[in-house]
């Protein structure tokens, strides 16, 4: 499967759970097919199976835990995510941090476990500097998202272009995604122009009245 240039994180948005998650994922697949722009979706663990069975785009878990088979009630087992049909997983989103107080050990173990089962790994970072440290742990992509811009109306590429430039410098262009506040074609265009390989976004799509037209607009910025 091709690398996704636009990944939508469904988070726990009401519009992106259960059958609505499936509908939204189908829209991504449709727009991807019609525009040729790669797209992926990061969905609730419980929605991975039905979405992965229905759409031919990369489906990501929003998190996995660094556990194996056995006595780990309530944890998200990487093998189970893989068996459900996930292509990959997000890790360390700022709403589900794994790195705490500068300790990267748990994240390192999570990346290792995800890789062991063949999951494509996208790790989130809050700053370019953190992204640079995370890149050394060997994820497939690093998504830099300033937490204060998440869920807002101003995109990282407009409000803090230096974050995009810094991320590209410290992580490398081909491994860098950026996100927070991304809403339209211009946000995607600037991110890519500054050297990122794509964007990670959520509310711009999940809260849109017409997500299909938003996806088409976003895709036009990546074309
Ligand atoms: O994972 C993407 C996310 O944190 C950005 O959210 O709503 O600002 O696009 P949003």
PDB file of C-alpha atoms and ligand atoms in Angstrom, residues 9 11 13 93 95 145 149-152 179-183 200-204, ligand 1:
ATOM      1  CA  UNK A   9      -7.422  10.986  12.882  1.00  0.00           C
ATOM      2  CA  UNK A  11     -10.161  10.489  17.540  1.00  0.00           C
ATOM      3  CA  UNK A  13     -15.488  12.351  17.430  1.00  0.00           C
ATOM      4  CA  UNK A  93      -0.479  11.503  20.141  1.00  0.00           C
ATOM      5  CA  UNK A  95      -3.956  13.276  23.685  1.00  0.00           C
ATOM      6  CA  UNK A 145       1.758  18.833  16.065  1.00  0.00           C
ATOM      7  CA  UNK A 149      -2.999  24.562  17.773  1.00  0.00           C
ATOM      8  CA  UNK A 150      -4.798  21.204  17.856  1.00  0.00           C
ATOM      9  CA  UNK A 151      -8.510  21.564  17.249  1.00  0.00           C
ATOM     10  CA  UNK A 152      -8.156  25.258  16.400  1.00  0.00           C
ATOM     11  CA  UNK A 179      -0.591  18.707  11.863  1.00  0.00           C
ATOM     12  CA  UNK A 180      -2.819  20.879  14.053  1.00  0.00           C
ATOM     13  CA  UNK A 181      -5.449  23.187  12.668  1.00  0.00           C
ATOM     14  CA  UNK A 182      -5.120  21.893   9.107  1.00  0.00           C
ATOM     15  CA  UNK A 183      -8.368  22.668   7.325  1.00  0.00           C
ATOM     16  CA  UNK A 200      -2.244  14.624   9.976  1.00  0.00           C
ATOM     17  CA  UNK A 201      -5.565  16.263  10.764  1.00  0.00           C
ATOM     18  CA  UNK A 202      -8.865  15.643  12.510  1.00  0.00           C
ATOM     19  CA  UNK A 203     -11.506  18.305  13.159  1.00  0.00           C
ATOM     20  CA  UNK A 204     -11.258  19.864   9.696  1.00  0.00           C
TER      21      UNK A 204
HETATM   22  O1  LIG B   1      -4.103  13.979  15.088  1.00  0.00           O
HETATM   23  C1  LIG B   1      -4.458  15.141  14.439  1.00  0.00           C
HETATM   24  C2  LIG B   1      -4.796  16.210  15.368  1.00  0.00           C
HETATM   25  O2  LIG B   1      -4.269  16.194  16.613  1.00  0.00           O
HETATM   26  C3  LIG B   1      -4.954  17.543  14.794  1.00  0.00           C
HETATM   27  O3  LIG B   1      -6.236  17.868  15.131  1.00  0.00           O
HETATM   28  O4  LIG B   1      -8.360  18.950  14.828  1.00  0.00           O
HETATM   29  O5  LIG B   1      -6.271  20.288  14.772  1.00  0.00           O
HETATM   30  O6  LIG B   1      -6.799  18.777  12.888  1.00  0.00           O
HETATM   31  P1  LIG B   1      -6.949  19.028  14.361  1.00  0.00           P
END
